[in-house]
Each structure stands twice: as structure tokens, then as C-alpha cells.
């Protein structure tokens, strides 16, 4: 067994070395050859200032007044209790995410996982019973060949000692055109279902996604998890569209 593992590790290294000759590693931000993310690009990442962000939805600079997470009646808009985004979506963070999920640069998973972990307060890590993710639907899975948030969730779990649990299925969402706000919300929620083997849900769930745009995807999944028995869901995204 040991020698089999060693052989396969050697093989992987050889393949990596060969690939490196043909397609040298380039920085995801600036394309300079050498590293997956060079120091200059790493320093220019727009990390969310968590002290200044909205404590509910994680919107950058929303600490005092957030215009994102309450509807016009003052009711809290989202089904997740709290949310955090590691980065603000901009050119570099956008490139990191696209290269990772659509251009086969799977090695970025560990960098993205580290960014998520560095944004998570210690209190969230101790609070969470498990982490789960917004799964890829069938169409996306076929296109990409992998579930990009699952891989990141497994990396985060590996680095934090949290467990990662596959709890959700996602169907291709029915066309949202012509639907009003409430119908869109319901429609999106219907695109999620619980995994048959999910059983009784853990009380405290961290829910991961790549980009928080309007929050509606995370909201729909969090609504289902809460209705299915989770006491509290907190949302974590790599980047916040802003
Ligand atoms: Zn760079
Ligand atoms: Zn907010």
C-alpha cells in the first residue's frame, strides 16, 4: 500500500513537472509566470474589512447603516442569520474565481479556501457544527466536470478541522423572467432539495458559495435548511458583488 502511494505521488509530481514545462504556472491576477497568485496581486486583493462590514449580511462598509439586508418595511430580508464575504468582487477576485471554476485551475481551491478561513471569526469556527455548500446543478456539473464549491468546502474543512457535509441538491432553476420578487424567491427555493441521506440536520450550519450578488441563492438554500431543522445558518462567500 505504502509503495503504491509513493508511486502514485511520484507520478503526480512527474505529471505536474511536465505540465509546468508546457503550461507554466501563471499568476491568476496578472499572468506573470511563476506563482498561482503573485505577492503583488495578493497584496492588492480587496479583502473585506470585517469591522466595517454589515454585521448581518457582510456588505462592505455597511456596519452602521446597511442598505442591502432590510426590505422597505424594515424586516430582515435573508433567511441566513449572518453572512461574511472574504473579498469584494473586483477584477482580481473575479479572475481568481473564474480561472478556478471555469478554466480548470483547480489548484486555486486552496488559495480560495485560505481566503475564506482568514475572513472567518474564530467564534464562527467554534459555533459551526458543520459546513456545507451551494452545490453545482446538473448542467454546471456537466460543463465544468466538478462541483467547485464542494472542493473548496473540503479544503476549508481540512484546514479547520470542521466537518463538511453534503446536504443540498440543486436543480437547474426555472426561468425567472416574468416572475415577481416573491415568486422568484419561491422559484429559487424550489430549485434546492435536501439530500436523501441528510438525516436530521446539525443545528449550526455554515453555508458556502462563491459570489454573493443579491444574496438570493444563499437565502433560498438557507431557508430550506432552516425549515428542515437547522437552528441557524450563516452564509460565507468568497466575494461580494458591490
Ligand atoms: Zn500577479
Ligand atoms: Zn446588511
PDB file of C-alpha atoms and ligand atoms in Angstrom:
ATOM      1  CA  UNK A   1       0.000   0.000   0.000  1.00  0.00           C
ATOM      2  CA  UNK A   2       2.761   2.382   1.071  1.00  0.00           C
ATOM      3  CA  UNK A   3       4.765   1.747  -2.092  1.00  0.00           C
ATOM      4  CA  UNK A   4       1.665   2.109  -4.265  1.00  0.00           C
ATOM      5  CA  UNK A   5       1.012   5.516  -2.696  1.00  0.00           C
ATOM      6  CA  UNK A   6       4.614   6.555  -3.206  1.00  0.00           C
ATOM      7  CA  UNK A   7       4.489   5.525  -6.850  1.00  0.00           C
ATOM      8  CA  UNK A   8       1.331   7.476  -7.415  1.00  0.00           C
ATOM      9  CA  UNK A   9       2.795  10.550  -5.646  1.00  0.00           C
ATOM     10  CA  UNK A  10       5.878  10.297  -7.852  1.00  0.00           C
ATOM     11  CA  UNK A  11       3.669  10.011 -10.917  1.00  0.00           C
ATOM     12  CA  UNK A  12       1.704  13.091  -9.877  1.00  0.00           C
ATOM     13  CA  UNK A  13       4.937  15.044  -9.420  1.00  0.00           C
ATOM     14  CA  UNK A  14       6.169  13.961 -12.862  1.00  0.00           C
ATOM     15  CA  UNK A  15       2.893  14.949 -14.485  1.00  0.00           C
ATOM     16  CA  UNK A  16       2.997  18.305 -12.682  1.00  0.00           C
ATOM     17  CA  UNK A  17       6.574  18.893 -13.847  1.00  0.00           C
ATOM     18  CA  UNK A  18       5.659  18.039 -17.442  1.00  0.00           C
ATOM     19  CA  UNK A  19       2.623  20.314 -17.347  1.00  0.00           C
ATOM     20  CA  UNK A  20       4.748  23.069 -15.886  1.00  0.00           C
ATOM     21  CA  UNK A  21       7.005  22.879 -18.962  1.00  0.00           C
ATOM     22  CA  UNK A  22       4.108  23.085 -21.397  1.00  0.00           C
ATOM     23  CA  UNK A  23       1.854  25.440 -19.438  1.00  0.00           C
ATOM     24  CA  UNK A  24       3.941  27.280 -16.878  1.00  0.00           C
ATOM     25  CA  UNK A  25       2.064  28.385 -13.767  1.00  0.00           C
ATOM     26  CA  UNK A  26       0.901  31.955 -14.174  1.00  0.00           C
ATOM     27  CA  UNK A  27      -0.432  34.392 -11.635  1.00  0.00           C
ATOM     28  CA  UNK A  28      -4.244  34.390 -11.686  1.00  0.00           C
ATOM     29  CA  UNK A  29      -4.198  38.151 -11.270  1.00  0.00           C
ATOM     30  CA  UNK A  30      -1.548  39.429 -13.688  1.00  0.00           C
ATOM     31  CA  UNK A  31      -0.454  36.357 -15.679  1.00  0.00           C
ATOM     32  CA  UNK A  32       3.196  36.751 -14.712  1.00  0.00           C
ATOM     33  CA  UNK A  33       4.756  33.281 -14.788  1.00  0.00           C
ATOM     34  CA  UNK A  34       5.883  31.704 -11.527  1.00  0.00           C
ATOM     35  CA  UNK A  35       3.130  31.505  -8.933  1.00  0.00           C
ATOM     36  CA  UNK A  36      -0.627  30.930  -8.847  1.00  0.00           C
ATOM     37  CA  UNK A  37      -1.020  34.294  -7.133  1.00  0.00           C
ATOM     38  CA  UNK A  38       1.973  36.638  -7.008  1.00  0.00           C
ATOM     39  CA  UNK A  39       2.744  38.781  -3.953  1.00  0.00           C
ATOM     40  CA  UNK A  40       1.748  41.986  -5.738  1.00  0.00           C
ATOM     41  CA  UNK A  41      -1.673  40.617  -6.668  1.00  0.00           C
ATOM     42  CA  UNK A  42      -2.118  39.053  -3.239  1.00  0.00           C
ATOM     43  CA  UNK A  43      -1.426  42.448  -1.650  1.00  0.00           C
ATOM     44  CA  UNK A  44      -3.928  44.130  -3.927  1.00  0.00           C
ATOM     45  CA  UNK A  45      -6.795  41.749  -3.115  1.00  0.00           C
ATOM     46  CA  UNK A  46      -9.776  43.717  -1.837  1.00  0.00           C
ATOM     47  CA  UNK A  47     -10.211  41.952   1.481  1.00  0.00           C
ATOM     48  CA  UNK A  48     -13.461  42.895   3.199  1.00  0.00           C
ATOM     49  CA  UNK A  49     -12.822  44.977   6.297  1.00  0.00           C
ATOM     50  CA  UNK A  50     -14.932  42.879   8.627  1.00  0.00           C
ATOM     51  CA  UNK A  51     -15.082  45.618  11.302  1.00  0.00           C
ATOM     52  CA  UNK A  52     -16.635  47.998   8.783  1.00  0.00           C
ATOM     53  CA  UNK A  53     -18.919  45.457   7.106  1.00  0.00           C
ATOM     54  CA  UNK A  54     -22.617  44.960   7.844  1.00  0.00           C
ATOM     55  CA  UNK A  55     -22.800  42.525  10.773  1.00  0.00           C
ATOM     56  CA  UNK A  56     -25.848  40.813   9.221  1.00  0.00           C
ATOM     57  CA  UNK A  57     -25.171  40.463   5.542  1.00  0.00           C
ATOM     58  CA  UNK A  58     -21.458  41.228   5.327  1.00  0.00           C
ATOM     59  CA  UNK A  59     -21.864  44.142   2.894  1.00  0.00           C
ATOM     60  CA  UNK A  60     -18.641  46.153   2.807  1.00  0.00           C
ATOM     61  CA  UNK A  61     -18.908  49.393   4.844  1.00  0.00           C
ATOM     62  CA  UNK A  62     -22.437  48.527   5.998  1.00  0.00           C
ATOM     63  CA  UNK A  63     -21.581  48.470   9.703  1.00  0.00           C
ATOM     64  CA  UNK A  64     -23.670  51.490  10.723  1.00  0.00           C
ATOM     65  CA  UNK A  65     -26.414  51.502   8.127  1.00  0.00           C
ATOM     66  CA  UNK A  66     -26.811  48.738   5.590  1.00  0.00           C
ATOM     67  CA  UNK A  67     -28.909  49.337   2.534  1.00  0.00           C
ATOM     68  CA  UNK A  68     -28.677  45.707   1.461  1.00  0.00           C
ATOM     69  CA  UNK A  69     -30.261  43.452   4.016  1.00  0.00           C
ATOM     70  CA  UNK A  70     -33.529  45.039   5.135  1.00  0.00           C
ATOM     71  CA  UNK A  71     -36.529  45.374   2.898  1.00  0.00           C
ATOM     72  CA  UNK A  72     -38.600  48.547   2.702  1.00  0.00           C
ATOM     73  CA  UNK A  73     -40.694  47.556   5.709  1.00  0.00           C
ATOM     74  CA  UNK A  74     -37.589  47.171   7.857  1.00  0.00           C
ATOM     75  CA  UNK A  75     -37.916  43.397   8.016  1.00  0.00           C
ATOM     76  CA  UNK A  76     -34.713  41.449   7.702  1.00  0.00           C
ATOM     77  CA  UNK A  77     -34.524  40.158   4.180  1.00  0.00           C
ATOM     78  CA  UNK A  78     -32.466  36.987   4.419  1.00  0.00           C
ATOM     79  CA  UNK A  79     -33.026  33.536   5.859  1.00  0.00           C
ATOM     80  CA  UNK A  80     -29.406  33.210   6.964  1.00  0.00           C
ATOM     81  CA  UNK A  81     -28.693  34.852  10.288  1.00  0.00           C
ATOM     82  CA  UNK A  82     -25.316  36.326   9.368  1.00  0.00           C
ATOM     83  CA  UNK A  83     -23.088  36.496   6.321  1.00  0.00           C
ATOM     84  CA  UNK A  84     -19.455  37.162   5.586  1.00  0.00           C
ATOM     85  CA  UNK A  85     -17.622  37.648   2.304  1.00  0.00           C
ATOM     86  CA  UNK A  86     -13.866  37.320   2.196  1.00  0.00           C
ATOM     87  CA  UNK A  87     -13.369  39.746  -0.685  1.00  0.00           C
ATOM     88  CA  UNK A  88     -15.136  42.433  -2.627  1.00  0.00           C
ATOM     89  CA  UNK A  89     -15.697  41.270  -6.181  1.00  0.00           C
ATOM     90  CA  UNK A  90     -13.306  43.142  -8.459  1.00  0.00           C
ATOM     91  CA  UNK A  91     -11.046  42.342 -11.373  1.00  0.00           C
ATOM     92  CA  UNK A  92      -8.555  40.215  -9.443  1.00  0.00           C
ATOM     93  CA  UNK A  93     -11.044  38.335  -7.265  1.00  0.00           C
ATOM     94  CA  UNK A  94     -13.281  37.829 -10.314  1.00  0.00           C
ATOM     95  CA  UNK A  95     -10.380  36.367 -12.262  1.00  0.00           C
ATOM     96  CA  UNK A  96      -9.433  34.085  -9.367  1.00  0.00           C
ATOM     97  CA  UNK A  97     -12.950  32.662  -9.224  1.00  0.00           C
ATOM     98  CA  UNK A  98     -13.402  32.298 -12.988  1.00  0.00           C
ATOM     99  CA  UNK A  99      -9.990  30.689 -13.504  1.00  0.00           C
ATOM    100  CA  UNK A 100     -10.755  28.288 -10.709  1.00  0.00           C
ATOM    101  CA  UNK A 101     -14.231  27.234 -11.691  1.00  0.00           C
ATOM    102  CA  UNK A 102     -14.299  27.633 -15.468  1.00  0.00           C
ATOM    103  CA  UNK A 103     -10.676  27.418 -16.607  1.00  0.00           C
ATOM    104  CA  UNK A 104      -9.547  24.282 -14.841  1.00  0.00           C
ATOM    105  CA  UNK A 105      -7.138  25.951 -12.440  1.00  0.00           C
ATOM    106  CA  UNK A 106      -8.197  23.672  -9.615  1.00  0.00           C
ATOM    107  CA  UNK A 107      -5.069  24.461  -7.624  1.00  0.00           C
ATOM    108  CA  UNK A 108      -6.665  27.789  -6.727  1.00  0.00           C
ATOM    109  CA  UNK A 109      -9.040  25.904  -4.396  1.00  0.00           C
ATOM    110  CA  UNK A 110      -6.539  26.035  -1.554  1.00  0.00           C
ATOM    111  CA  UNK A 111      -5.865  29.763  -2.023  1.00  0.00           C
ATOM    112  CA  UNK A 112      -9.599  30.499  -2.089  1.00  0.00           C
ATOM    113  CA  UNK A 113     -10.146  28.290   0.962  1.00  0.00           C
ATOM    114  CA  UNK A 114      -7.410  30.144   2.852  1.00  0.00           C
ATOM    115  CA  UNK A 115      -9.010  33.485   1.986  1.00  0.00           C
ATOM    116  CA  UNK A 116     -12.335  32.236   3.337  1.00  0.00           C
ATOM    117  CA  UNK A 117     -10.729  30.980   6.530  1.00  0.00           C
ATOM    118  CA  UNK A 118      -8.890  34.225   7.136  1.00  0.00           C
ATOM    119  CA  UNK A 119     -12.207  36.094   6.916  1.00  0.00           C
ATOM    120  CA  UNK A 120     -13.980  33.789   9.396  1.00  0.00           C
ATOM    121  CA  UNK A 121     -14.034  34.950  13.000  1.00  0.00           C
ATOM    122  CA  UNK A 122     -12.813  32.308  15.429  1.00  0.00           C
ATOM    123  CA  UNK A 123     -16.241  32.436  17.079  1.00  0.00           C
ATOM    124  CA  UNK A 124     -17.831  31.220  13.825  1.00  0.00           C
ATOM    125  CA  UNK A 125     -15.479  28.272  13.635  1.00  0.00           C
ATOM    126  CA  UNK A 126     -16.320  27.173  17.158  1.00  0.00           C
ATOM    127  CA  UNK A 127     -20.036  27.861  16.595  1.00  0.00           C
ATOM    128  CA  UNK A 128     -20.394  25.733  13.457  1.00  0.00           C
ATOM    129  CA  UNK A 129     -21.393  22.071  13.678  1.00  0.00           C
ATOM    130  CA  UNK A 130     -20.657  21.532  10.019  1.00  0.00           C
ATOM    131  CA  UNK A 131     -20.138  23.340   6.780  1.00  0.00           C
ATOM    132  CA  UNK A 132     -21.962  22.726   3.566  1.00  0.00           C
ATOM    133  CA  UNK A 133     -22.063  24.425   0.192  1.00  0.00           C
ATOM    134  CA  UNK A 134     -24.285  25.576  -2.655  1.00  0.00           C
ATOM    135  CA  UNK A 135     -23.898  22.588  -4.982  1.00  0.00           C
ATOM    136  CA  UNK A 136     -23.499  22.816  -8.737  1.00  0.00           C
ATOM    137  CA  UNK A 137     -26.628  21.881 -10.671  1.00  0.00           C
ATOM    138  CA  UNK A 138     -26.549  19.103 -13.276  1.00  0.00           C
ATOM    139  CA  UNK A 139     -25.853  21.457 -16.174  1.00  0.00           C
ATOM    140  CA  UNK A 140     -22.961  23.212 -14.424  1.00  0.00           C
ATOM    141  CA  UNK A 141     -21.560  19.899 -13.274  1.00  0.00           C
ATOM    142  CA  UNK A 142     -21.561  18.592 -16.825  1.00  0.00           C
ATOM    143  CA  UNK A 143     -19.925  21.780 -18.140  1.00  0.00           C
ATOM    144  CA  UNK A 144     -17.214  22.007 -15.503  1.00  0.00           C
ATOM    145  CA  UNK A 145     -16.750  18.370 -14.616  1.00  0.00           C
ATOM    146  CA  UNK A 146     -16.582  19.144 -10.906  1.00  0.00           C
ATOM    147  CA  UNK A 147     -18.534  20.755  -8.104  1.00  0.00           C
ATOM    148  CA  UNK A 148     -16.406  23.815  -7.472  1.00  0.00           C
ATOM    149  CA  UNK A 149     -17.792  24.754  -4.046  1.00  0.00           C
ATOM    150  CA  UNK A 150     -17.620  21.195  -2.799  1.00  0.00           C
ATOM    151  CA  UNK A 151     -13.894  21.196  -3.428  1.00  0.00           C
ATOM    152  CA  UNK A 152     -13.469  24.476  -1.566  1.00  0.00           C
ATOM    153  CA  UNK A 153     -15.632  23.248   1.324  1.00  0.00           C
ATOM    154  CA  UNK A 154     -13.440  20.156   1.614  1.00  0.00           C
ATOM    155  CA  UNK A 155     -10.310  22.342   1.637  1.00  0.00           C
ATOM    156  CA  UNK A 156     -11.784  24.619   4.306  1.00  0.00           C
ATOM    157  CA  UNK A 157     -12.828  21.583   6.352  1.00  0.00           C
ATOM    158  CA  UNK A 158      -9.401  20.079   6.007  1.00  0.00           C
ATOM    159  CA  UNK A 159      -7.666  23.239   7.206  1.00  0.00           C
ATOM    160  CA  UNK A 160     -10.055  23.995  10.089  1.00  0.00           C
ATOM    161  CA  UNK A 161     -10.998  20.553  11.469  1.00  0.00           C
ATOM    162  CA  UNK A 162     -14.638  21.370  10.702  1.00  0.00           C
ATOM    163  CA  UNK A 163     -16.687  18.664   9.052  1.00  0.00           C
ATOM    164  CA  UNK A 164     -18.002  19.218   5.536  1.00  0.00           C
ATOM    165  CA  UNK A 165     -21.394  17.657   4.844  1.00  0.00           C
ATOM    166  CA  UNK A 166     -23.184  17.390   1.531  1.00  0.00           C
ATOM    167  CA  UNK A 167     -26.715  18.459   2.453  1.00  0.00           C
ATOM    168  CA  UNK A 168     -28.192  20.025  -0.678  1.00  0.00           C
ATOM    169  CA  UNK A 169     -29.145  19.149  -4.227  1.00  0.00           C
ATOM    170  CA  UNK A 170     -29.658  21.898  -6.766  1.00  0.00           C
ATOM    171  CA  UNK A 171     -31.839  21.529  -9.825  1.00  0.00           C
ATOM    172  CA  UNK A 172     -31.495  23.794 -12.809  1.00  0.00           C
ATOM    173  CA  UNK A 173     -33.577  26.820 -11.842  1.00  0.00           C
ATOM    174  CA  UNK A 174     -36.705  27.523 -13.905  1.00  0.00           C
ATOM    175  CA  UNK A 175     -36.533  30.744 -15.929  1.00  0.00           C
ATOM    176  CA  UNK A 176     -37.062  33.667 -13.558  1.00  0.00           C
ATOM    177  CA  UNK A 177     -38.306  36.061 -16.244  1.00  0.00           C
ATOM    178  CA  UNK A 178     -41.800  37.411 -15.762  1.00  0.00           C
ATOM    179  CA  UNK A 179     -41.861  36.445 -12.067  1.00  0.00           C
ATOM    180  CA  UNK A 180     -42.310  38.991  -9.306  1.00  0.00           C
ATOM    181  CA  UNK A 181     -39.961  39.201  -6.357  1.00  0.00           C
ATOM    182  CA  UNK A 182     -41.859  36.776  -4.132  1.00  0.00           C
ATOM    183  CA  UNK A 183     -42.317  34.292  -6.975  1.00  0.00           C
ATOM    184  CA  UNK A 184     -38.623  34.494  -7.837  1.00  0.00           C
ATOM    185  CA  UNK A 185     -37.783  33.707  -4.235  1.00  0.00           C
ATOM    186  CA  UNK A 186     -40.143  30.732  -4.172  1.00  0.00           C
ATOM    187  CA  UNK A 187     -38.886  29.514  -7.539  1.00  0.00           C
ATOM    188  CA  UNK A 188     -35.278  29.684  -6.407  1.00  0.00           C
ATOM    189  CA  UNK A 189     -36.107  27.865  -3.186  1.00  0.00           C
ATOM    190  CA  UNK A 190     -37.750  25.072  -5.159  1.00  0.00           C
ATOM    191  CA  UNK A 191     -34.517  24.552  -7.062  1.00  0.00           C
ATOM    192  CA  UNK A 192     -32.989  23.239  -3.821  1.00  0.00           C
ATOM    193  CA  UNK A 193     -33.790  19.986  -2.101  1.00  0.00           C
ATOM    194  CA  UNK A 194     -32.268  18.128   0.800  1.00  0.00           C
ATOM    195  CA  UNK A 195     -30.035  15.158   0.093  1.00  0.00           C
ATOM    196  CA  UNK A 196     -31.860  11.960   0.874  1.00  0.00           C
ATOM    197  CA  UNK A 197     -29.125  10.944   3.301  1.00  0.00           C
ATOM    198  CA  UNK A 198     -29.066  14.327   5.074  1.00  0.00           C
ATOM    199  CA  UNK A 199     -30.988  12.889   8.058  1.00  0.00           C
ATOM    200  CA  UNK A 200     -31.624  15.252  10.928  1.00  0.00           C
ATOM    201  CA  UNK A 201     -29.706  18.442  10.286  1.00  0.00           C
ATOM    202  CA  UNK A 202     -26.962  19.791  12.514  1.00  0.00           C
ATOM    203  CA  UNK A 203     -28.071  22.856  14.489  1.00  0.00           C
ATOM    204  CA  UNK A 204     -25.406  25.299  13.291  1.00  0.00           C
ATOM    205  CA  UNK A 205     -24.550  25.265   9.604  1.00  0.00           C
ATOM    206  CA  UNK A 206     -22.010  27.325   7.685  1.00  0.00           C
ATOM    207  CA  UNK A 207     -23.165  27.601   4.079  1.00  0.00           C
ATOM    208  CA  UNK A 208     -20.545  28.348   1.411  1.00  0.00           C
ATOM    209  CA  UNK A 209     -20.931  29.919  -2.015  1.00  0.00           C
ATOM    210  CA  UNK A 210     -18.635  31.646  -4.481  1.00  0.00           C
ATOM    211  CA  UNK A 211     -20.164  35.055  -5.152  1.00  0.00           C
ATOM    212  CA  UNK A 212     -22.793  36.868  -3.103  1.00  0.00           C
ATOM    213  CA  UNK A 213     -24.568  39.047  -5.654  1.00  0.00           C
ATOM    214  CA  UNK A 214     -28.057  39.744  -4.324  1.00  0.00           C
ATOM    215  CA  UNK A 215     -27.842  37.027  -1.691  1.00  0.00           C
ATOM    216  CA  UNK A 216     -30.889  35.294  -3.162  1.00  0.00           C
ATOM    217  CA  UNK A 217     -29.213  31.931  -3.782  1.00  0.00           C
ATOM    218  CA  UNK A 218     -27.769  31.713  -0.277  1.00  0.00           C
ATOM    219  CA  UNK A 219     -31.084  32.958   1.077  1.00  0.00           C
ATOM    220  CA  UNK A 220     -33.072  30.234  -0.706  1.00  0.00           C
ATOM    221  CA  UNK A 221     -30.750  27.464   0.445  1.00  0.00           C
ATOM    222  CA  UNK A 222     -30.650  28.834   3.999  1.00  0.00           C
ATOM    223  CA  UNK A 223     -34.476  28.971   4.032  1.00  0.00           C
ATOM    224  CA  UNK A 224     -34.678  25.299   3.125  1.00  0.00           C
ATOM    225  CA  UNK A 225     -32.055  24.305   5.712  1.00  0.00           C
ATOM    226  CA  UNK A 226     -33.850  26.285   8.422  1.00  0.00           C
ATOM    227  CA  UNK A 227     -37.254  24.865   7.539  1.00  0.00           C
ATOM    228  CA  UNK A 228     -35.701  21.404   7.618  1.00  0.00           C
ATOM    229  CA  UNK A 229     -34.492  21.759  11.180  1.00  0.00           C
ATOM    230  CA  UNK A 230     -31.264  23.762  11.278  1.00  0.00           C
ATOM    231  CA  UNK A 231     -31.370  26.205  14.197  1.00  0.00           C
ATOM    232  CA  UNK A 232     -29.191  28.786  12.449  1.00  0.00           C
ATOM    233  CA  UNK A 233     -27.466  29.116   9.107  1.00  0.00           C
ATOM    234  CA  UNK A 234     -24.612  31.532   8.435  1.00  0.00           C
ATOM    235  CA  UNK A 235     -23.515  32.310   4.905  1.00  0.00           C
ATOM    236  CA  UNK A 236     -19.924  32.581   3.734  1.00  0.00           C
ATOM    237  CA  UNK A 237     -18.897  33.660   0.268  1.00  0.00           C
ATOM    238  CA  UNK A 238     -15.598  34.185  -1.451  1.00  0.00           C
ATOM    239  CA  UNK A 239     -16.569  37.544  -2.908  1.00  0.00           C
ATOM    240  CA  UNK A 240     -19.309  40.094  -2.592  1.00  0.00           C
ATOM    241  CA  UNK A 241     -20.520  41.852  -5.719  1.00  0.00           C
ATOM    242  CA  UNK A 242     -20.522  45.535  -4.894  1.00  0.00           C
TER     243      UNK A 242
HETATM  244 ZN1  LIG B   1       0.078  38.778 -10.121  1.00  0.00          ZN
HETATM  245 ZN1  LIG B   2     -26.523  44.244   5.540  1.00  0.00          ZN
END
